[in-house]
Amino acid sequence: MIESPSFKTTNLFKRMMAEYLERGVAAKEKGIPIAWVTATFPVEIIYAAGLFPYYPENFGARIAAKKVAAAISAAAEKQGYFPDLCAYARCGIGNAFSIKRPVGEVLKPDVVFCSNAQCGSLQKWFEAAGRYYQVPFFLIDTPLIENTPTTLIKRYIVDQLHELLDFLELYTGNTFNFSRLAEVISLSNEACRLWNEILEMAALKPAPFGYFDACYHLAPIVAWRGTKWAVDYYKELKKELEERLDNKVYVIPDERYKLYFDHIPVWPRLRWFSNLLLERKALAVASQYTHAWAWRFDLNRPLESLVKNHTEVFINRGYEYRLEQKISLMNEFKVDGFILFSNRSCKPKALGLYDKYNIISERTGLPGVIFEADMSDERYFNEEYIKKLFGEFFDRLEREST
Amino acid sequence: MPARKNAKSIYEDFNKIVANPVRQIKRLRTGAVRIIGWVPTDVPEELIHAAGALPIGIVALDNPAVSRSAPHMQAWSCSLMRCALGMALGGSFDLLNGLIIPVICDTTRMVTGIWKQTKPYVFMDNFLLPKQIDRPSAKDYLIGEMGRLKARLEQFMDRTITASELCESIKLYNYNRSIMRKLFSLHTCHPELLGNKDMYNIIKTSMLMPKELHTNMIAELLQMLEKKVDDNKSGGKKYNIRLLMSGKVWEPPEIMNILDSLGAVSVGDDFCTGYRYIANDVPETGEPLRSLAERQFSRLPIAAFAGKCGDRTNSIIRMVGETHADGVLFVHLRYCEPENFDYPMLRDDLSASGIPNFRIETEIGGLPVENYNEQIKTFIDSLGGGV
């Protein structure tokens, strides 16, 4: 796990994450179905149906942060899965075939739910998991929303949520509880609101919190969204940040630059990148990845609202929309430069970045850098190449800011 | 009807079209016809045809063009899309009036944005196919999506597509597919008369030619070949091994030459540019948009779509039985995630069913063709074949 000793809340996170995992094991023992879900699946429905949601993507990130992705992936590669597949998937599959399990065992599913809003890799990975574990696989199919969401697509996804409710009623034998759904959605709203307020603190200069901190504290908004846990956790984190502001404790006290960091981090190199930027007094402050969970649900129209938030997420949007959103975040956080990560594990995020680099440069006039690596697998990480690339970027940043 | 040509000259015509798609597009643009390209796979060409435009599949590739896409697409992405974009950047498709890209994987999902940015056409469209195909919502949505595409085509072509026009196009396409199925059946029984390369080029050229013309040519061909069978003039080269093929596309095309030289006949496949393209028809009764959607849901399963009724393993095992194939040859494009995810379990399931199988990895403009001969020969030898 990534160390972030400067935050008191880090210890709380570790304790709660351990407890969450224990609860999963206990749920399994008690016969509560374990439901695999993806990050943008409307998990609120799963909670309301009384299942225990489990996030294999979070498991993949923990393997990556522990710097053992290549070793776990090897077990999947031995089975015939290729090193070019998404590393989260390779690690999830690899874990099933591994004997050594440095971050524990992935919780075996009783049912697999997937939304392909993020990518087709999740669809294929979860489909394979459904077959491997011989459990039902339910896909919420979310067609790409290129510009404005169409009635056709919205209706299609709402229809699928009704199919999901039918499926759950048959699966659990219970009538779906809409009152419980309203409670869960309220908790999601509260967690999302707190998360958003926390992220906004990175706009202060100097800031008490940055993108790399956000990556560390992101798991609850993904994995515990819809629970009181997430709300309690972010209340604590926000309180700590407010104390920091009162006491003038900042990530970089003499912060010089604010940067936009597009996408997910290189998990095994989170600290390494943070230090690389720190050396030049630069703080990464915003990213589409960390801001993707700043959702707001409408309790009066729960299903439509779940559809809107979970399927209109940036990763399911067209080229120009995503480009505009990047630039909008850059403006909102008044950044001095931008970093784009061409991630081998994530084609929906990486493809198009080469041209977007040029367009963002033209439209904003900001200096930028684009680098190649994998979010999890250090076999694709070339330290010297990245140091050189970032050295040139920072030199340009300094030249252009003086 | 007397044959105007002999079989060989028809094959040669087809080979020329596949070898030079740019020249083919130029030839087709000599009239006032508007050409709308489509990227594989599962785009309802009947709609384009009914709108009065000529649909052209981006299925014949120019390997050296791959490098042109390097400033725009990562080298670790699908070479099929890198090649298609590279060809567009080199001007190969400048005579197209429009382009439809179906979203069937993460690369096709993203390539439209890049294409629109780097090489826009007047008409561009993402055809958004449903990925789950078991539940009623998928059919309702697909009918709606067909309607959306129809409306866009009508606007672009400045005309209305009537139900009877669409029904006529469906009949034309069904008839073309039915003749190709007859040829395919003849190919599997008499590969010495109609070998792998020629058969698969017939399918590919059907995506590159006006259907009316293609239908006439293959109808003539079928007549000639059936006569040869009747006259017992089938003689010639022996094919000892029957292979079922699986993958996205049969690229590079040299693979079919290799099979021909080794005496192995491809008796079926789930390629988007192969038998899967001709395997089933659009129902000719009922509302035509609904019929187009119905065809989509009954097509041979591929990695892009998830669902019980799309169970690819069972489909392949069934095809092996029906075609009496000796084994399955997987032809997988490097970096194709959907195929990679399906492969290990497909392989294990086939092996558990006693079906020998082998995988080759290909890359357009990348991995050298020379490797495949030895690899395929080894597999065929293991099946007891070889010539």
PDB file of N, CA, C and O in Angstrom, chain A residues 79 82 85-86 117-118 120-121 123-124 128 131 138-139 141 143-144 146 156 160 163 315-316 319 342-344 348 350-352 354-355 359 372, chain B residues 71-72 74 76 106 109-110 113-114 116-117 126 128 130-132 135-137 141 145 303-304 313 335 337 340-342 344-345 347 349 359:
ATOM      1  N   GLN A  79      -1.377 -18.856 -18.157  1.00  0.00           N
ATOM      2  CA  GLN A  79      -2.620 -19.478 -18.626  1.00  0.00           C
ATOM      3  C   GLN A  79      -2.943 -19.114 -20.077  1.00  0.00           C
ATOM      4  O   GLN A  79      -3.867 -19.658 -20.660  1.00  0.00           O
ATOM      5  N   PHE A  82      -2.504 -12.384 -22.175  1.00  0.00           N
ATOM      6  CA  PHE A  82      -1.309 -11.751 -22.711  1.00  0.00           C
ATOM      7  C   PHE A  82      -0.903 -10.503 -21.943  1.00  0.00           C
ATOM      8  O   PHE A  82      -1.767  -9.815 -21.391  1.00  0.00           O
ATOM      9  N   LEU A  85      -2.929  -7.140 -22.102  1.00  0.00           N
ATOM     10  CA  LEU A  85      -4.264  -6.889 -21.536  1.00  0.00           C
ATOM     11  C   LEU A  85      -4.157  -5.907 -20.379  1.00  0.00           C
ATOM     12  O   LEU A  85      -3.094  -5.747 -19.786  1.00  0.00           O
ATOM     13  N   CYS A  86      -5.267  -5.284 -20.038  1.00  0.00           N
ATOM     14  CA  CYS A  86      -5.337  -4.381 -18.886  1.00  0.00           C
ATOM     15  C   CYS A  86      -4.715  -5.048 -17.652  1.00  0.00           C
ATOM     16  O   CYS A  86      -5.052  -6.186 -17.319  1.00  0.00           O
ATOM     17  N   ALA A 117     -19.200   1.271 -19.131  1.00  0.00           N
ATOM     18  CA  ALA A 117     -19.011   2.717 -19.337  1.00  0.00           C
ATOM     19  C   ALA A 117     -17.528   3.063 -19.357  1.00  0.00           C
ATOM     20  O   ALA A 117     -17.098   3.949 -20.089  1.00  0.00           O
ATOM     21  N   GLN A 118     -16.745   2.362 -18.518  1.00  0.00           N
ATOM     22  CA  GLN A 118     -15.311   2.677 -18.460  1.00  0.00           C
ATOM     23  C   GLN A 118     -14.566   2.113 -19.657  1.00  0.00           C
ATOM     24  O   GLN A 118     -13.754   2.792 -20.258  1.00  0.00           O
ATOM     25  N   GLY A 120     -14.168  -1.668 -22.500  1.00  0.00           N
ATOM     26  CA  GLY A 120     -14.546  -3.015 -22.916  1.00  0.00           C
ATOM     27  C   GLY A 120     -13.726  -4.071 -22.196  1.00  0.00           C
ATOM     28  O   GLY A 120     -14.120  -5.238 -22.136  1.00  0.00           O
ATOM     29  N   SER A 121     -12.576  -3.673 -21.642  1.00  0.00           N
ATOM     30  CA  SER A 121     -11.737  -4.642 -20.927  1.00  0.00           C
ATOM     31  C   SER A 121     -12.487  -5.200 -19.719  1.00  0.00           C
ATOM     32  O   SER A 121     -12.438  -6.392 -19.439  1.00  0.00           O
ATOM     33  N   GLN A 123     -15.669  -5.430 -19.370  1.00  0.00           N
ATOM     34  CA  GLN A 123     -16.702  -6.342 -19.867  1.00  0.00           C
ATOM     35  C   GLN A 123     -16.120  -7.723 -20.102  1.00  0.00           C
ATOM     36  O   GLN A 123     -16.687  -8.729 -19.691  1.00  0.00           O
ATOM     37  N   LYS A 124     -14.966  -7.788 -20.757  1.00  0.00           N
ATOM     38  CA  LYS A 124     -14.376  -9.087 -21.086  1.00  0.00           C
ATOM     39  C   LYS A 124     -13.828  -9.787 -19.835  1.00  0.00           C
ATOM     40  O   LYS A 124     -13.955 -10.997 -19.685  1.00  0.00           O
ATOM     41  N   ALA A 128     -15.268 -13.206 -18.350  1.00  0.00           N
ATOM     42  CA  ALA A 128     -14.380 -14.361 -18.128  1.00  0.00           C
ATOM     43  C   ALA A 128     -14.501 -14.833 -16.683  1.00  0.00           C
ATOM     44  O   ALA A 128     -14.535 -16.047 -16.415  1.00  0.00           O
ATOM     45  N   ARG A 131     -17.568 -16.877 -16.116  1.00  0.00           N
ATOM     46  CA  ARG A 131     -17.419 -18.255 -16.629  1.00  0.00           C
ATOM     47  C   ARG A 131     -16.494 -19.061 -15.725  1.00  0.00           C
ATOM     48  O   ARG A 131     -16.758 -20.230 -15.432  1.00  0.00           O
ATOM     49  N   PHE A 138     -23.949 -10.141 -15.282  1.00  0.00           N
ATOM     50  CA  PHE A 138     -24.972  -9.183 -15.723  1.00  0.00           C
ATOM     51  C   PHE A 138     -24.275  -7.912 -16.186  1.00  0.00           C
ATOM     52  O   PHE A 138     -23.575  -7.258 -15.406  1.00  0.00           O
ATOM     53  N   LEU A 139     -24.487  -7.585 -17.444  1.00  0.00           N
ATOM     54  CA  LEU A 139     -23.814  -6.415 -18.022  1.00  0.00           C
ATOM     55  C   LEU A 139     -24.791  -5.257 -18.176  1.00  0.00           C
ATOM     56  O   LEU A 139     -25.867  -5.422 -18.762  1.00  0.00           O
ATOM     57  N   ASP A 141     -24.964  -2.267 -20.311  1.00  0.00           N
ATOM     58  CA  ASP A 141     -24.289  -1.809 -21.533  1.00  0.00           C
ATOM     59  C   ASP A 141     -24.546  -0.308 -21.714  1.00  0.00           C
ATOM     60  O   ASP A 141     -25.697   0.116 -21.763  1.00  0.00           O
ATOM     61  N   PRO A 143     -23.774   2.608 -24.205  1.00  0.00           N
ATOM     62  CA  PRO A 143     -23.191   3.108 -25.458  1.00  0.00           C
ATOM     63  C   PRO A 143     -22.475   4.450 -25.242  1.00  0.00           C
ATOM     64  O   PRO A 143     -22.870   5.227 -24.364  1.00  0.00           O
ATOM     65  N   LEU A 144     -21.473   4.665 -26.050  1.00  0.00           N
ATOM     66  CA  LEU A 144     -20.696   5.910 -25.969  1.00  0.00           C
ATOM     67  C   LEU A 144     -21.622   7.126 -26.102  1.00  0.00           C
ATOM     68  O   LEU A 144     -22.477   7.167 -26.988  1.00  0.00           O
ATOM     69  N   GLU A 146     -21.411  10.574 -27.232  1.00  0.00           N
ATOM     70  CA  GLU A 146     -20.411  11.379 -27.931  1.00  0.00           C
ATOM     71  C   GLU A 146     -20.542  12.860 -27.577  1.00  0.00           C
ATOM     72  O   GLU A 146     -19.565  13.503 -27.232  1.00  0.00           O
ATOM     73  N   TYR A 156     -32.505   3.260 -23.045  1.00  0.00           N
ATOM     74  CA  TYR A 156     -31.892   1.921 -23.087  1.00  0.00           C
ATOM     75  C   TYR A 156     -31.302   1.563 -21.715  1.00  0.00           C
ATOM     76  O   TYR A 156     -31.496   0.450 -21.217  1.00  0.00           O
ATOM     77  N   GLN A 160     -32.443  -1.170 -18.870  1.00  0.00           N
ATOM     78  CA  GLN A 160     -31.533  -2.188 -18.323  1.00  0.00           C
ATOM     79  C   GLN A 160     -31.551  -2.188 -16.798  1.00  0.00           C
ATOM     80  O   GLN A 160     -31.409  -3.238 -16.176  1.00  0.00           O
ATOM     81  N   GLU A 163     -34.375  -4.184 -15.826  1.00  0.00           N
ATOM     82  CA  GLU A 163     -34.017  -5.605 -15.982  1.00  0.00           C
ATOM     83  C   GLU A 163     -33.135  -6.068 -14.811  1.00  0.00           C
ATOM     84  O   GLU A 163     -33.249  -7.201 -14.339  1.00  0.00           O
ATOM     85  N   ILE A 315     -15.265   9.078 -19.000  1.00  0.00           N
ATOM     86  CA  ILE A 315     -14.621   7.992 -19.757  1.00  0.00           C
ATOM     87  C   ILE A 315     -15.558   7.421 -20.820  1.00  0.00           C
ATOM     88  O   ILE A 315     -15.119   6.764 -21.758  1.00  0.00           O
ATOM     89  N   ASN A 316     -16.870   7.688 -20.672  1.00  0.00           N
ATOM     90  CA  ASN A 316     -17.825   7.207 -21.677  1.00  0.00           C
ATOM     91  C   ASN A 316     -18.240   8.334 -22.626  1.00  0.00           C
ATOM     92  O   ASN A 316     -19.291   8.263 -23.249  1.00  0.00           O
ATOM     93  N   TYR A 319     -14.589  12.435 -27.898  1.00  0.00           N
ATOM     94  CA  TYR A 319     -13.264  13.085 -27.964  1.00  0.00           C
ATOM     95  C   TYR A 319     -13.321  14.560 -27.528  1.00  0.00           C
ATOM     96  O   TYR A 319     -12.584  14.995 -26.645  1.00  0.00           O
ATOM     97  N   SER A 342      -0.005   8.270 -21.198  1.00  0.00           N
ATOM     98  CA  SER A 342      -0.428   7.291 -22.202  1.00  0.00           C
ATOM     99  C   SER A 342      -0.276   5.901 -21.581  1.00  0.00           C
ATOM    100  O   SER A 342       0.799   5.309 -21.613  1.00  0.00           O
ATOM    101  N   ASN A 343      -1.372   5.427 -21.010  1.00  0.00           N
ATOM    102  CA  ASN A 343      -1.380   4.228 -20.168  1.00  0.00           C
ATOM    103  C   ASN A 343      -1.695   2.994 -21.000  1.00  0.00           C
ATOM    104  O   ASN A 343      -2.797   2.860 -21.529  1.00  0.00           O
ATOM    105  N   ARG A 344      -0.742   2.081 -21.070  1.00  0.00           N
ATOM    106  CA  ARG A 344      -0.929   0.867 -21.888  1.00  0.00           C
ATOM    107  C   ARG A 344      -2.122   0.050 -21.429  1.00  0.00           C
ATOM    108  O   ARG A 344      -2.708  -0.700 -22.218  1.00  0.00           O
ATOM    109  N   PRO A 348      -9.177   3.308 -23.653  1.00  0.00           N
ATOM    110  CA  PRO A 348     -10.146   4.407 -23.770  1.00  0.00           C
ATOM    111  C   PRO A 348      -9.594   5.745 -23.281  1.00  0.00           C
ATOM    112  O   PRO A 348     -10.091   6.787 -23.651  1.00  0.00           O
ATOM    113  N   ALA A 350      -6.092   6.376 -23.207  1.00  0.00           N
ATOM    114  CA  ALA A 350      -4.822   6.700 -23.865  1.00  0.00           C
ATOM    115  C   ALA A 350      -4.978   7.062 -25.343  1.00  0.00           C
ATOM    116  O   ALA A 350      -4.306   7.980 -25.839  1.00  0.00           O
ATOM    117  N   LEU A 351      -5.874   6.342 -26.036  1.00  0.00           N
ATOM    118  CA  LEU A 351      -5.984   6.591 -27.475  1.00  0.00           C
ATOM    119  C   LEU A 351      -6.547   7.991 -27.724  1.00  0.00           C
ATOM    120  O   LEU A 351      -7.587   8.351 -27.184  1.00  0.00           O
ATOM    121  N   GLY A 352      -5.845   8.742 -28.536  1.00  0.00           N
ATOM    122  CA  GLY A 352      -6.271  10.117 -28.807  1.00  0.00           C
ATOM    123  C   GLY A 352      -5.427  11.140 -28.072  1.00  0.00           C
ATOM    124  O   GLY A 352      -5.476  12.330 -28.394  1.00  0.00           O
ATOM    125  N   TYR A 354      -2.235  11.683 -28.098  1.00  0.00           N
ATOM    126  CA  TYR A 354      -1.149  12.315 -28.869  1.00  0.00           C
ATOM    127  C   TYR A 354      -1.662  13.609 -29.528  1.00  0.00           C
ATOM    128  O   TYR A 354      -1.017  14.647 -29.470  1.00  0.00           O
ATOM    129  N   ASP A 355      -2.844  13.508 -30.137  1.00  0.00           N
ATOM    130  CA  ASP A 355      -3.415  14.704 -30.769  1.00  0.00           C
ATOM    131  C   ASP A 355      -3.917  15.690 -29.721  1.00  0.00           C
ATOM    132  O   ASP A 355      -3.810  16.904 -29.903  1.00  0.00           O
ATOM    133  N   ILE A 359      -3.522  19.775 -29.239  1.00  0.00           N
ATOM    134  CA  ILE A 359      -4.688  20.671 -29.189  1.00  0.00           C
ATOM    135  C   ILE A 359      -4.704  21.462 -27.878  1.00  0.00           C
ATOM    136  O   ILE A 359      -4.966  22.668 -27.870  1.00  0.00           O
ATOM    137  N   GLU A 372       4.803   7.591 -21.683  1.00  0.00           N
ATOM    138  CA  GLU A 372       4.323   6.222 -21.881  1.00  0.00           C
ATOM    139  C   GLU A 372       4.678   5.371 -20.657  1.00  0.00           C
ATOM    140  O   GLU A 372       5.814   5.413 -20.179  1.00  0.00           O
TER     141      GLU A 372
ATOM    142  N   PRO B  71       1.960   9.111 -35.380  1.00  0.00           N
ATOM    143  CA  PRO B  71       1.824  10.326 -34.554  1.00  0.00           C
ATOM    144  C   PRO B  71       0.460  10.439 -33.861  1.00  0.00           C
ATOM    145  O   PRO B  71       0.271  11.338 -33.052  1.00  0.00           O
ATOM    146  N   HIS B  72      -0.461   9.551 -34.218  1.00  0.00           N
ATOM    147  CA  HIS B  72      -1.828   9.688 -33.704  1.00  0.00           C
ATOM    148  C   HIS B  72      -2.291   8.506 -32.855  1.00  0.00           C
ATOM    149  O   HIS B  72      -3.193   8.645 -32.052  1.00  0.00           O
ATOM    150  N   GLN B  74      -1.100   4.903 -30.588  1.00  0.00           N
ATOM    151  CA  GLN B  74      -0.031   4.173 -29.921  1.00  0.00           C
ATOM    152  C   GLN B  74       0.327   2.906 -30.702  1.00  0.00           C
ATOM    153  O   GLN B  74      -0.571   2.231 -31.236  1.00  0.00           O
ATOM    154  N   TRP B  76       1.050   0.214 -29.594  1.00  0.00           N
ATOM    155  CA  TRP B  76       0.495  -0.983 -28.941  1.00  0.00           C
ATOM    156  C   TRP B  76      -1.024  -1.058 -29.085  1.00  0.00           C
ATOM    157  O   TRP B  76      -1.695  -1.717 -28.297  1.00  0.00           O
ATOM    158  N   ASP B 106     -12.673  -1.138 -27.547  1.00  0.00           N
ATOM    159  CA  ASP B 106     -12.181   0.151 -27.056  1.00  0.00           C
ATOM    160  C   ASP B 106     -11.462   0.942 -28.149  1.00  0.00           C
ATOM    161  O   ASP B 106     -11.480   2.174 -28.139  1.00  0.00           O
ATOM    162  N   ARG B 109     -14.004   2.436 -30.390  1.00  0.00           N
ATOM    163  CA  ARG B 109     -14.676   3.482 -29.613  1.00  0.00           C
ATOM    164  C   ARG B 109     -13.884   4.795 -29.665  1.00  0.00           C
ATOM    165  O   ARG B 109     -14.460   5.873 -29.705  1.00  0.00           O
ATOM    166  N   MET B 110     -12.567   4.679 -29.668  1.00  0.00           N
ATOM    167  CA  MET B 110     -11.742   5.883 -29.588  1.00  0.00           C
ATOM    168  C   MET B 110     -11.278   6.392 -30.947  1.00  0.00           C
ATOM    169  O   MET B 110     -10.910   7.557 -31.080  1.00  0.00           O
ATOM    170  N   GLY B 113     -12.863   9.667 -32.820  1.00  0.00           N
ATOM    171  CA  GLY B 113     -12.437  10.998 -32.394  1.00  0.00           C
ATOM    172  C   GLY B 113     -11.135  11.397 -33.063  1.00  0.00           C
ATOM    173  O   GLY B 113     -10.965  12.537 -33.526  1.00  0.00           O
ATOM    174  N   ILE B 114     -10.218  10.448 -33.128  1.00  0.00           N
ATOM    175  CA  ILE B 114      -8.911  10.725 -33.752  1.00  0.00           C
ATOM    176  C   ILE B 114      -9.112  10.981 -35.246  1.00  0.00           C
ATOM    177  O   ILE B 114      -8.549  11.908 -35.825  1.00  0.00           O
ATOM    178  N   LYS B 116     -11.849  11.935 -36.848  1.00  0.00           N
ATOM    179  CA  LYS B 116     -12.553  13.204 -37.099  1.00  0.00           C
ATOM    180  C   LYS B 116     -11.595  14.381 -36.995  1.00  0.00           C
ATOM    181  O   LYS B 116     -11.739  15.376 -37.689  1.00  0.00           O
ATOM    182  N   GLN B 117     -10.640  14.247 -36.088  1.00  0.00           N
ATOM    183  CA  GLN B 117      -9.679  15.329 -35.860  1.00  0.00           C
ATOM    184  C   GLN B 117      -8.652  15.420 -36.985  1.00  0.00           C
ATOM    185  O   GLN B 117      -8.280  16.504 -37.418  1.00  0.00           O
ATOM    186  N   ASN B 126     -20.722   7.212 -35.592  1.00  0.00           N
ATOM    187  CA  ASN B 126     -20.427   6.065 -34.727  1.00  0.00           C
ATOM    188  C   ASN B 126     -21.675   5.212 -34.657  1.00  0.00           C
ATOM    189  O   ASN B 126     -22.714   5.703 -34.184  1.00  0.00           O
ATOM    190  N   LEU B 128     -23.531   2.610 -32.770  1.00  0.00           N
ATOM    191  CA  LEU B 128     -23.358   2.143 -31.390  1.00  0.00           C
ATOM    192  C   LEU B 128     -24.154   0.862 -31.144  1.00  0.00           C
ATOM    193  O   LEU B 128     -25.300   0.888 -30.693  1.00  0.00           O
ATOM    194  N   PRO B 130     -25.407  -2.597 -29.449  1.00  0.00           N
ATOM    195  CA  PRO B 130     -25.498  -3.069 -28.060  1.00  0.00           C
ATOM    196  C   PRO B 130     -24.515  -4.208 -27.837  1.00  0.00           C
ATOM    197  O   PRO B 130     -24.330  -5.055 -28.705  1.00  0.00           O
ATOM    198  N   LYS B 131     -23.912  -4.247 -26.649  1.00  0.00           N
ATOM    199  CA  LYS B 131     -22.920  -5.296 -26.351  1.00  0.00           C
ATOM    200  C   LYS B 131     -23.539  -6.469 -25.608  1.00  0.00           C
ATOM    201  O   LYS B 131     -22.960  -7.532 -25.546  1.00  0.00           O
ATOM    202  N   GLN B 132     -24.669  -6.212 -24.943  1.00  0.00           N
ATOM    203  CA  GLN B 132     -25.388  -7.349 -24.339  1.00  0.00           C
ATOM    204  C   GLN B 132     -26.501  -7.669 -25.325  1.00  0.00           C
ATOM    205  O   GLN B 132     -27.125  -6.757 -25.869  1.00  0.00           O
ATOM    206  N   ARG B 135     -31.076  -9.641 -23.540  1.00  0.00           N
ATOM    207  CA  ARG B 135     -32.263  -9.086 -22.868  1.00  0.00           C
ATOM    208  C   ARG B 135     -33.085  -8.234 -23.850  1.00  0.00           C
ATOM    209  O   ARG B 135     -32.537  -7.669 -24.800  1.00  0.00           O
ATOM    210  N   PRO B 136     -34.403  -8.114 -23.583  1.00  0.00           N
ATOM    211  CA  PRO B 136     -35.260  -7.376 -24.512  1.00  0.00           C
ATOM    212  C   PRO B 136     -34.786  -5.944 -24.760  1.00  0.00           C
ATOM    213  O   PRO B 136     -34.956  -5.405 -25.854  1.00  0.00           O
ATOM    214  N   SER B 137     -34.184  -5.307 -23.764  1.00  0.00           N
ATOM    215  CA  SER B 137     -33.745  -3.915 -23.904  1.00  0.00           C
ATOM    216  C   SER B 137     -32.785  -3.767 -25.088  1.00  0.00           C
ATOM    217  O   SER B 137     -32.777  -2.735 -25.759  1.00  0.00           O
ATOM    218  N   TYR B 141     -33.341  -1.197 -28.181  1.00  0.00           N
ATOM    219  CA  TYR B 141     -32.320  -0.169 -28.389  1.00  0.00           C
ATOM    220  C   TYR B 141     -31.754  -0.245 -29.810  1.00  0.00           C
ATOM    221  O   TYR B 141     -31.599   0.781 -30.483  1.00  0.00           O
ATOM    222  N   GLU B 145     -31.425   2.455 -32.657  1.00  0.00           N
ATOM    223  CA  GLU B 145     -30.129   2.887 -33.195  1.00  0.00           C
ATOM    224  C   GLU B 145     -30.119   2.768 -34.728  1.00  0.00           C
ATOM    225  O   GLU B 145     -29.556   3.614 -35.428  1.00  0.00           O
ATOM    226  N   ALA B 303     -16.166 -11.958 -30.102  1.00  0.00           N
ATOM    227  CA  ALA B 303     -15.717 -11.506 -28.776  1.00  0.00           C
ATOM    228  C   ALA B 303     -16.365 -10.204 -28.339  1.00  0.00           C
ATOM    229  O   ALA B 303     -16.436  -9.913 -27.150  1.00  0.00           O
ATOM    230  N   ALA B 304     -16.840  -9.403 -29.289  1.00  0.00           N
ATOM    231  CA  ALA B 304     -17.359  -8.075 -28.938  1.00  0.00           C
ATOM    232  C   ALA B 304     -18.627  -8.123 -28.103  1.00  0.00           C
ATOM    233  O   ALA B 304     -18.904  -7.205 -27.349  1.00  0.00           O
ATOM    234  N   THR B 313     -17.935 -20.426 -27.344  1.00  0.00           N
ATOM    235  CA  THR B 313     -17.357 -21.773 -27.267  1.00  0.00           C
ATOM    236  C   THR B 313     -18.309 -22.796 -27.895  1.00  0.00           C
ATOM    237  O   THR B 313     -17.909 -23.596 -28.739  1.00  0.00           O
ATOM    238  N   TYR B 335      -2.541  -7.303 -29.882  1.00  0.00           N
ATOM    239  CA  TYR B 335      -3.166  -6.201 -29.122  1.00  0.00           C
ATOM    240  C   TYR B 335      -4.691  -6.202 -29.202  1.00  0.00           C
ATOM    241  O   TYR B 335      -5.309  -5.225 -28.799  1.00  0.00           O
ATOM    242  N   GLU B 337      -7.637  -6.965 -27.550  1.00  0.00           N
ATOM    243  CA  GLU B 337      -8.023  -7.389 -26.200  1.00  0.00           C
ATOM    244  C   GLU B 337      -9.224  -8.346 -26.192  1.00  0.00           C
ATOM    245  O   GLU B 337      -9.181  -9.355 -25.497  1.00  0.00           O
ATOM    246  N   ASN B 340      -8.059 -11.718 -27.017  1.00  0.00           N
ATOM    247  CA  ASN B 340      -7.136 -12.220 -25.999  1.00  0.00           C
ATOM    248  C   ASN B 340      -7.884 -12.697 -24.756  1.00  0.00           C
ATOM    249  O   ASN B 340      -7.511 -13.686 -24.143  1.00  0.00           O
ATOM    250  N   PHE B 341      -8.940 -11.966 -24.388  1.00  0.00           N
ATOM    251  CA  PHE B 341      -9.713 -12.359 -23.205  1.00  0.00           C
ATOM    252  C   PHE B 341     -10.464 -13.670 -23.439  1.00  0.00           C
ATOM    253  O   PHE B 341     -10.630 -14.462 -22.522  1.00  0.00           O
ATOM    254  N   ASP B 342     -10.943 -13.882 -24.662  1.00  0.00           N
ATOM    255  CA  ASP B 342     -11.703 -15.107 -24.947  1.00  0.00           C
ATOM    256  C   ASP B 342     -10.804 -16.331 -25.070  1.00  0.00           C
ATOM    257  O   ASP B 342     -11.229 -17.452 -24.801  1.00  0.00           O
ATOM    258  N   PRO B 344      -7.923 -18.017 -23.775  1.00  0.00           N
ATOM    259  CA  PRO B 344      -7.509 -19.142 -22.916  1.00  0.00           C
ATOM    260  C   PRO B 344      -8.641 -20.119 -22.618  1.00  0.00           C
ATOM    261  O   PRO B 344      -8.436 -21.336 -22.665  1.00  0.00           O
ATOM    262  N   MET B 345      -9.833 -19.592 -22.348  1.00  0.00           N
ATOM    263  CA  MET B 345     -10.929 -20.513 -22.038  1.00  0.00           C
ATOM    264  C   MET B 345     -11.445 -21.241 -23.277  1.00  0.00           C
ATOM    265  O   MET B 345     -11.811 -22.413 -23.202  1.00  0.00           O
ATOM    266  N   ARG B 347      -9.577 -22.061 -25.831  1.00  0.00           N
ATOM    267  CA  ARG B 347      -8.554 -23.098 -26.069  1.00  0.00           C
ATOM    268  C   ARG B 347      -8.778 -24.298 -25.160  1.00  0.00           C
ATOM    269  O   ARG B 347      -8.808 -25.445 -25.617  1.00  0.00           O
ATOM    270  N   ASP B 349     -11.490 -25.168 -23.491  1.00  0.00           N
ATOM    271  CA  ASP B 349     -12.762 -25.852 -23.749  1.00  0.00           C
ATOM    272  C   ASP B 349     -12.668 -26.731 -25.002  1.00  0.00           C
ATOM    273  O   ASP B 349     -13.190 -27.851 -25.023  1.00  0.00           O
ATOM    274  N   ARG B 359      -2.928 -21.430 -32.220  1.00  0.00           N
ATOM    275  CA  ARG B 359      -3.111 -19.984 -32.374  1.00  0.00           C
ATOM    276  C   ARG B 359      -1.890 -19.361 -33.038  1.00  0.00           C
ATOM    277  O   ARG B 359      -0.755 -19.665 -32.663  1.00  0.00           O
TER     278      ARG B 359
END
